XYZ file of C-alpha atoms in Angstrom:
551
model
C 0.000 0.000 0.000
C 1.424 3.337 -1.050
C 0.946 6.317 1.203
C -1.167 9.052 -0.298
C 0.622 12.229 -1.297
C -0.782 15.720 -1.723
C 0.448 18.096 -4.370
C -0.398 21.796 -4.457
C -3.152 21.495 -7.049
C -4.870 18.713 -5.119
C -4.765 20.738 -1.927
C -6.212 23.766 -3.666
C -8.934 21.585 -5.175
C -9.791 20.286 -1.748
C -9.995 23.811 -0.295
C -12.178 24.922 -3.189
C -14.562 21.993 -2.736
C -14.979 22.676 0.959
C -15.656 26.321 0.185
C -18.254 25.271 -2.330
C -19.925 23.049 0.241
C -19.985 25.805 2.828
C -21.539 28.091 0.248
C -24.525 25.790 0.090
C -23.431 23.351 -2.570
C -24.077 25.771 -5.445
C -23.632 23.901 -8.715
C -21.414 25.243 -11.475
C -23.876 23.617 -13.879
C -21.573 21.579 -16.081
C -22.411 21.666 -19.759
C -24.656 18.645 -20.454
C -23.272 15.809 -22.544
C -25.348 14.998 -25.636
C -25.302 12.197 -28.180
C -24.906 12.510 -31.918
C -24.482 9.328 -33.889
C -21.736 7.220 -32.314
C -20.185 10.005 -30.252
C -20.653 12.102 -27.114
C -20.334 15.897 -27.270
C -20.486 18.875 -24.936
C -23.827 20.477 -25.723
C -22.706 24.114 -25.906
C -19.436 24.103 -27.824
C -19.777 20.765 -29.598
C -16.392 19.432 -28.457
C -16.236 15.642 -28.469
C -16.362 14.052 -25.019
C -14.311 10.979 -24.123
C -15.118 9.132 -20.899
C -12.186 8.895 -18.474
C -14.060 7.166 -15.716
C -13.818 5.285 -12.444
C -16.399 2.981 -10.865
C -17.243 4.672 -7.587
C -19.191 2.526 -5.138
C -17.888 0.321 -2.367
C -19.403 -3.033 -1.461
C -20.876 -3.788 -4.907
C -19.246 -6.288 -7.249
C -18.749 -5.831 -10.980
C -22.038 -7.640 -11.724
C -23.985 -5.194 -9.556
C -24.522 -7.471 -6.570
C -23.520 -7.186 -2.927
C -21.701 -9.712 -0.799
C -24.026 -11.708 1.425
C -27.061 -9.406 1.475
C -28.889 -6.736 -0.463
C -27.779 -3.774 1.639
C -25.853 -1.043 -0.128
C -24.457 2.365 0.692
C -25.298 5.209 -1.680
C -21.943 6.945 -2.379
C -23.586 10.157 -3.594
C -25.579 10.699 -0.412
C -22.564 11.108 1.883
C -21.057 14.598 1.529
C -18.241 13.781 3.959
C -16.828 10.972 1.832
C -17.503 12.898 -1.371
C -15.360 15.771 -0.062
C -12.690 13.200 0.792
C -12.712 11.452 -2.586
C -13.298 14.129 -5.227
C -9.727 15.525 -5.038
C -8.360 12.014 -5.585
C -10.682 11.500 -8.539
C -9.306 14.750 -9.946
C -5.751 13.487 -9.505
C -6.750 10.483 -11.595
C -7.994 12.721 -14.385
C -11.506 11.407 -13.868
C -14.364 13.061 -15.744
C -17.025 10.355 -15.168
C -17.931 8.117 -12.263
C -20.180 5.098 -12.470
C -22.403 4.185 -9.545
C -24.276 0.883 -9.296
C -27.110 1.588 -6.860
C -28.518 4.910 -5.673
C -31.160 5.539 -3.041
C -33.682 7.948 -4.625
C -35.095 8.887 -1.222
C -31.802 10.499 -0.143
C -30.374 13.933 -0.925
C -27.624 13.908 -3.561
C -27.334 17.647 -4.063
C -24.133 18.288 -2.127
C -22.157 15.433 -3.664
C -23.429 16.273 -7.123
C -22.343 19.899 -6.643
C -18.877 18.772 -5.547
C -18.577 16.550 -8.604
C -19.897 19.324 -10.835
C -17.290 21.767 -9.572
C -14.604 19.189 -10.283
C -15.832 18.612 -13.856
C -17.061 15.102 -13.129
C -20.175 13.553 -14.703
C -22.226 10.564 -13.524
C -23.547 7.418 -15.189
C -25.584 5.250 -12.834
C -27.348 1.923 -12.910
C -31.102 2.152 -12.313
C -31.364 -1.063 -10.334
C -30.228 -2.009 -6.856
C -29.334 -5.476 -5.581
C -32.818 -6.241 -4.245
C -34.650 -4.737 -7.237
C -33.192 -5.680 -10.584
C -34.075 -7.835 -13.560
C -33.287 -11.366 -12.418
C -31.508 -13.208 -15.226
C -32.778 -16.593 -13.993
C -36.410 -15.487 -13.575
C -36.752 -12.267 -15.548
C -39.672 -9.900 -15.341
C -40.401 -6.252 -16.006
C -43.080 -5.313 -13.521
C -44.591 -2.440 -11.611
C -42.115 -2.711 -8.725
C -39.118 -2.449 -11.021
C -40.747 0.326 -13.035
C -41.292 2.337 -9.851
C -37.689 1.752 -8.770
C -36.184 2.759 -12.116
C -38.332 5.866 -12.583
C -37.648 7.026 -9.029
C -33.895 7.004 -9.704
C -34.411 9.022 -12.880
C -36.629 11.485 -10.984
C -33.983 11.943 -8.305
C -31.097 12.572 -10.739
C -32.560 14.072 -13.914
C -32.140 17.731 -12.946
C -28.387 17.515 -12.371
C -26.688 18.662 -15.570
C -23.689 16.428 -14.860
C -25.743 13.247 -15.269
C -25.091 11.661 -18.677
C -27.562 8.805 -18.329
C -28.348 5.425 -16.856
C -27.861 1.697 -17.362
C -31.105 -0.300 -17.493
C -29.206 -3.521 -16.913
C -25.735 -4.802 -16.097
C -24.487 -8.224 -17.251
C -28.034 -9.608 -17.162
C -27.581 -11.989 -20.112
C -24.113 -13.307 -19.361
C -24.379 -16.694 -21.072
C -26.624 -18.573 -23.514
C -28.996 -19.885 -20.831
C -30.057 -16.345 -19.880
C -30.870 -14.879 -23.280
C -34.641 -14.548 -22.458
C -33.757 -11.906 -19.854
C -32.675 -9.513 -22.607
C -36.314 -9.002 -23.660
C -37.154 -7.607 -20.236
C -34.110 -5.328 -20.117
C -34.976 -3.965 -23.546
C -38.540 -3.323 -22.360
C -37.023 -1.346 -19.489
C -34.913 0.646 -21.962
C -38.018 1.412 -24.028
C -40.054 2.512 -21.037
C -37.374 4.633 -19.391
C -36.760 6.484 -22.665
C -40.496 7.109 -22.952
C -40.663 8.200 -19.295
C -37.920 10.803 -19.756
C -39.858 12.302 -22.650
C -43.183 12.097 -20.794
C -41.688 13.978 -17.832
C -40.103 16.553 -20.170
C -36.651 16.018 -18.707
C -33.665 17.115 -20.751
C -32.216 14.380 -23.000
C -30.704 11.600 -20.883
C -29.308 8.373 -22.294
C -30.495 4.877 -21.379
C -27.940 2.154 -22.013
C -26.949 -1.395 -21.203
C -23.677 -2.707 -19.732
C -22.701 -6.140 -21.077
C -20.062 -8.618 -20.066
C -17.580 -10.132 -22.501
C -18.965 -13.676 -22.797
C -18.029 -14.886 -26.283
C -21.141 -17.056 -26.637
C -23.630 -14.183 -26.392
C -21.859 -10.846 -26.815
C -22.660 -10.327 -30.502
C -26.308 -11.348 -30.230
C -26.814 -9.150 -27.176
C -25.099 -6.170 -28.804
C -27.144 -6.562 -31.982
C -30.421 -7.072 -30.116
C -30.177 -3.826 -28.157
C -29.406 -1.878 -31.339
C -31.975 -3.400 -33.713
C -35.659 -2.924 -34.532
C -37.205 0.393 -33.489
C -34.926 3.260 -32.461
C -37.418 4.114 -29.713
C -36.877 0.685 -28.142
C -33.096 0.543 -28.472
C -30.273 1.718 -26.252
C -28.784 5.215 -26.475
C -25.299 3.953 -25.583
C -23.529 0.623 -25.111
C -21.260 -0.165 -22.175
C -18.818 -3.050 -22.349
C -17.434 -4.686 -19.182
C -14.194 -6.087 -20.573
C -11.136 -7.498 -18.815
C -9.224 -9.088 -21.696
C -6.109 -6.879 -21.542
C -4.129 -8.450 -18.698
C -0.594 -7.404 -17.891
C 1.755 -7.060 -20.864
C -0.798 -7.399 -23.665
C -1.511 -5.672 -26.957
C -4.269 -4.394 -29.239
C -4.297 -7.705 -31.087
C -3.591 -10.123 -28.222
C -6.282 -8.620 -25.984
C -8.938 -8.931 -28.665
C -9.514 -5.168 -28.702
C -8.945 -5.264 -32.458
C -11.955 -7.571 -32.802
C -14.180 -5.435 -30.584
C -13.398 -2.384 -32.715
C -14.371 -4.287 -35.850
C -17.610 -5.487 -34.248
C -18.726 -1.996 -33.236
C -17.380 -0.006 -36.186
C -20.899 0.347 -37.623
C -22.806 0.600 -34.351
C -25.204 3.552 -34.413
C -24.801 4.724 -30.782
C -21.751 5.496 -28.609
C -19.816 2.542 -27.205
C -17.359 2.613 -24.323
C -15.847 0.344 -21.698
C -18.290 0.379 -18.769
C -15.657 -1.504 -16.752
C -12.034 -2.417 -17.444
C -8.814 -3.072 -15.550
C -7.805 -6.732 -15.434
C -6.060 -7.691 -12.176
C -4.965 -11.261 -12.928
C -1.372 -10.392 -13.751
C 1.280 -10.854 -11.077
C 0.617 -8.847 -7.962
C -3.124 -8.440 -8.493
C -4.423 -4.889 -8.613
C -1.103 -3.612 -7.316
C 0.509 -4.902 -10.504
C -1.827 -3.096 -12.895
C 0.108 -0.751 -15.188
C -2.920 0.203 -17.322
C -0.985 0.030 -20.574
C -4.329 -0.509 -22.316
C -5.173 3.150 -21.678
C -2.868 4.378 -24.424
C -4.550 2.035 -26.890
C -8.106 2.747 -25.769
C -7.639 6.487 -26.284
C -5.321 6.105 -29.263
C -5.884 6.184 -33.009
C -6.690 2.475 -33.254
C -9.759 2.810 -31.038
C -10.827 6.420 -30.503
C -12.787 6.517 -33.763
C -15.140 3.807 -32.438
C -14.835 3.799 -28.643
C -15.546 6.813 -26.432
C -13.205 5.862 -23.609
C -13.904 3.776 -20.538
C -14.472 3.390 -16.801
C -11.853 1.696 -14.630
C -13.081 -0.802 -12.067
C -12.829 0.388 -9.292
C -12.055 3.211 -6.866
C -12.469 1.384 -3.533
C -10.374 -1.624 -2.552
C -12.579 -4.593 -1.657
C -12.158 -8.337 -1.241
C -12.031 -8.774 -5.016
C -8.785 -6.721 -5.142
C -9.576 -4.171 -7.837
C -9.127 -1.046 -5.734
C -7.251 2.148 -6.453
C -7.529 3.399 -2.866
C -8.217 2.014 0.576
C -10.583 4.016 2.747
C -8.954 4.680 6.111
C -11.968 6.468 7.567
C -14.613 8.955 6.401
C -12.042 11.705 5.926
C -8.941 9.971 4.552
C -7.844 7.311 2.075
C -4.543 5.702 1.168
C -3.722 5.326 -2.504
C -2.623 1.913 -3.744
C 0.131 1.100 -6.212
C -2.142 1.097 -9.258
C -3.463 4.582 -8.448
C -0.347 6.339 -9.734
C -0.103 3.975 -12.688
C -3.616 4.890 -13.838
C -3.079 8.597 -13.208
C 0.101 8.581 -15.278
C -1.517 6.756 -18.173
C -4.703 8.832 -18.266
C -2.851 12.132 -18.172
C -0.637 11.065 -21.070
C -3.416 10.426 -23.610
C -4.936 12.857 -26.070
C -7.592 11.131 -28.172
C -8.289 12.501 -31.621
C -11.575 14.353 -31.496
C -14.048 15.937 -33.842
C -16.595 18.702 -33.396
C -20.319 18.050 -33.509
C -20.857 20.711 -36.179
C -18.450 19.023 -38.582
C -19.512 15.450 -37.745
C -22.033 13.704 -39.976
C -22.798 10.169 -38.759
C -22.482 7.578 -41.493
C -23.350 4.528 -39.423
C -27.012 5.339 -38.852
C -28.441 1.937 -39.778
C -29.427 -0.359 -36.926
C -28.072 -3.871 -36.560
C -29.827 -6.954 -37.930
C -31.882 -8.503 -35.118
C -30.739 -11.959 -34.002
C -33.097 -14.778 -34.961
C -34.485 -17.395 -32.595
C -32.307 -20.497 -32.402
C -30.626 -22.674 -29.783
C -28.357 -19.770 -28.809
C -30.961 -16.993 -28.781
C -34.371 -17.488 -27.190
C -35.884 -14.060 -27.846
C -38.322 -13.007 -30.554
C -37.023 -9.601 -31.594
C -40.428 -8.442 -32.875
C -42.156 -8.157 -29.487
C -41.376 -6.825 -26.026
C -43.022 -7.336 -22.627
C -45.801 -4.830 -21.783
C -45.149 -1.543 -20.063
C -45.896 -1.848 -16.324
C -49.005 0.089 -15.344
C -50.066 0.150 -11.693
C -53.494 1.510 -12.630
C -54.250 -1.451 -14.875
C -53.058 -3.921 -12.234
C -55.128 -2.259 -9.491
C -58.215 -2.234 -11.701
C -57.681 -5.873 -12.592
C -57.483 -6.935 -8.943
C -60.508 -4.840 -7.976
C -62.587 -6.610 -10.627
C -61.847 -10.100 -9.285
C -64.072 -12.247 -7.093
C -61.293 -14.551 -5.851
C -58.000 -13.043 -4.708
C -54.826 -13.996 -2.886
C -54.794 -13.099 0.788
C -52.359 -10.487 2.010
C -49.143 -11.521 3.694
C -48.356 -14.724 1.807
C -44.658 -15.530 2.177
C -42.524 -15.189 -0.939
C -41.576 -18.860 -0.866
C -45.233 -19.855 -0.554
C -46.136 -17.686 -3.546
C -43.811 -19.813 -5.671
C -45.509 -23.022 -4.564
C -48.954 -21.551 -5.230
C -47.982 -20.439 -8.734
C -46.767 -23.941 -9.467
C -50.074 -25.345 -8.246
C -52.542 -23.064 -9.996
C -50.619 -22.877 -13.263
C -50.604 -26.648 -13.414
C -54.405 -26.861 -13.602
C -56.420 -27.195 -16.817
C -53.452 -27.194 -19.126
C -52.202 -23.932 -17.682
C -55.304 -21.934 -18.625
C -55.539 -20.027 -15.301
C -52.140 -18.444 -16.015
C -52.590 -17.443 -19.625
C -52.969 -13.755 -18.809
C -49.703 -13.646 -16.842
C -47.541 -15.945 -18.965
C -44.339 -14.821 -20.690
C -42.883 -16.536 -23.748
C -39.850 -14.729 -25.107
C -39.338 -17.225 -27.927
C -42.713 -16.565 -29.539
C -42.965 -12.997 -28.258
C -46.218 -13.712 -26.402
C -46.784 -11.861 -23.121
C -49.892 -11.957 -20.976
C -51.608 -8.644 -20.379
C -50.959 -8.833 -16.623
C -47.438 -10.291 -16.746
C -46.231 -6.803 -15.733
C -48.150 -6.787 -12.428
C -46.510 -7.703 -9.126
C -46.447 -11.305 -7.956
C -49.414 -11.034 -5.551
C -51.556 -9.395 -8.233
C -50.584 -12.055 -10.740
C -51.413 -14.782 -8.247
C -54.829 -13.211 -7.629
C -55.454 -13.187 -11.377
C -54.601 -16.903 -11.640
C -56.714 -17.806 -8.597
C -59.680 -15.941 -10.040
C -59.323 -17.511 -13.478
C -59.376 -20.983 -11.959
C -62.273 -20.042 -9.677
C -64.312 -18.793 -12.631
C -63.645 -21.972 -14.569
C -64.755 -24.226 -11.706
C -67.781 -22.182 -10.687
C -67.875 -23.224 -7.042
C -66.742 -21.610 -3.806
C -64.430 -24.480 -2.879
C -62.254 -23.555 -5.876
C -61.226 -20.322 -4.135
C -59.200 -21.706 -1.264
C -55.696 -22.906 -2.174
C -54.822 -24.051 1.303
C -56.444 -21.030 2.910
C -54.382 -18.590 0.828
C -57.301 -17.357 -1.307
C -60.536 -15.590 -0.441
C -63.787 -14.725 -2.197
C -64.531 -11.019 -2.415
C -67.044 -8.738 -4.045
C -65.802 -7.313 -7.308
C -65.554 -3.548 -6.978
C -63.965 -2.243 -10.138
C -64.885 1.400 -10.680
C -66.382 2.580 -13.943
C -63.127 4.388 -14.621
C -61.421 1.000 -14.824
C -63.319 -0.244 -17.860
C -61.183 1.710 -20.296
C -57.941 0.586 -18.703
C -58.970 -3.061 -18.645
C -60.160 -2.879 -22.223
C -56.833 -1.408 -23.291
C -55.049 -4.276 -21.606
C -57.161 -7.221 -22.718
C -59.790 -6.123 -25.188
C -62.463 -6.899 -22.577
C -63.985 -4.946 -19.708
C -63.110 -7.410 -16.977
C -60.620 -10.223 -16.399
C -63.610 -12.259 -15.244
C -65.050 -12.206 -18.754
C -61.865 -13.058 -20.638
C -58.891 -15.346 -20.403
C -56.791 -12.221 -20.231
C -54.617 -13.104 -23.163
C -54.919 -9.776 -24.906
C -52.058 -7.360 -25.097
C -51.019 -5.242 -22.148
C -50.342 -1.568 -21.646
C -47.927 0.091 -23.983
C -47.283 3.468 -22.399
C -47.210 3.166 -18.634
C -49.906 5.835 -18.356
C -53.663 5.728 -18.108
C -54.016 6.227 -21.842
C -52.796 3.198 -23.736
C -52.493 1.990 -27.287
C -52.090 -1.712 -27.891
C -51.841 -4.285 -30.626
C -53.051 -7.814 -30.028
C -51.892 -11.002 -31.717
C -53.196 -14.517 -31.171
C -50.615 -16.709 -29.528
C -49.584 -20.214 -30.435
C -49.180 -23.315 -28.348
C -45.849 -23.685 -26.629
C -43.970 -23.785 -23.370
C -44.397 -20.500 -21.536
C -42.921 -19.130 -18.372
C -44.937 -17.740 -15.505
C -42.457 -15.930 -13.311
C -43.121 -14.588 -9.859
C -41.808 -11.044 -9.763
C -39.941 -11.479 -6.509
C -37.304 -13.782 -7.928
C -38.752 -16.993 -6.513
C -38.364 -19.215 -9.512
C -39.900 -20.170 -12.831
C -42.874 -22.408 -13.451
C -43.603 -23.827 -16.899
C -47.066 -24.604 -18.205
C -48.463 -25.419 -21.638
C -50.977 -22.863 -22.802
C -52.119 -20.453 -25.469
C -50.823 -16.990 -24.709
C -51.196 -13.534 -26.168
C -48.513 -11.323 -27.620
C -47.854 -7.681 -27.093
C -46.091 -5.710 -29.789
C -45.229 -2.261 -28.507
C -42.844 0.545 -29.104
C -41.761 3.326 -26.785
C -40.256 6.744 -27.312
C -36.605 7.598 -27.776
C -34.122 10.092 -26.422
C -33.984 13.335 -28.366
C -30.503 13.473 -29.837
C -28.623 16.014 -31.931
């Protein structure tokens, strides 16, 4: 461990940041970063922007999870540690930090002002460890929608926010390709939400890992079809340059070729292999010169080093001593030296005419890709879900344990060839999604209970081991339009619920229905409690959202 050293400029930066804080955290209002074609630019003067970033969040691994539990500490809600760390980020030449989980209920103003004054922008993941799209049991539901939109609401008005990741390493091998449909639905809906709320343009992207079996399909999928559904930028978590490597040996040459015609900006969302001798302490970051050099700067817009804080995975640049001091590690100076020595070749927005505007060809369904690219899961709509539940005569009781919900789904979806679960089923291969597959797990279970109860026509059918109850349907007249938009019928009790779901996330919806075909479909409980397969006819939802306004 190397002792930290202060130079004059760092000390002055620290004094300035404290003065800024004492002045009330007044923001210098950094010029927003905008997107044109495959590049980032400063909005006002049109200078090209290259990301020189550092992942800045302790206790979260590179795949966005925590160790042992779902607790996390929001690094932008602690002004004391922000004041401690910003001068060190400046020493590293950092102009972007990536955070993995923010708490939208906390105040970020002081930390964001400190970062702003230091010329540092933010890209953040929208999820948190307990609320993210589960690759093994994917869903895009009202709980996740509320989580993602709340993060956008809490950060949208800071001009030094570039955008957000809707997913991080969700599809990281062939077995998890269905999860990509739900992440892309999240991209679509968050882009539409930003426009609906009239926020300034903010990008929605995806951060992928470097698994050779899926990387091309995933990259193509998120940049194909409708522009309004696709990502605004692509982040690549890549650790293939280890120790004394090269542009060719690391495979960087191949990644440049793969993304040469990509229509949105691409950058390394994580990099910094530590498998060479000495672990993180042995990192010399010789890849930096290549990443920002002429071989790559035409295609890639820089990258984000993983990570600032030293943790058990040994990727740290500093060790936190306490809330007011850190000690820099050996790789800190190595990164600082490399970053300060690069000068990527840039262009100006006014003289830049994108030539790679065409989207990628969508991957086709086969053994390695289990997603129909022509359909996405429905937009979560709490109003539709509430109206659906209020119209039922048999519902799930409150307080059912998560583990019990899984057992009950398995039971009810196994009846009558799976018919009770048609309206909540999800089939990514055919592109068929039940109208209420975007509701939370308790609401979905109530739907399935009611469907079975209606089929059987007797009170004993609404029991399920004491977990269901008969109630009086109480859907308000205002619900009829919402339910019709979701299913093509006025009540779930009068339909199998296999019509298309909401497409906008608001009370006014436009939908397109398509008759499903027989096949194996997944009914997932939204709380990550497993998958249950049934054989049924399901309905498809073909929707499109709205895109970020670019230059």
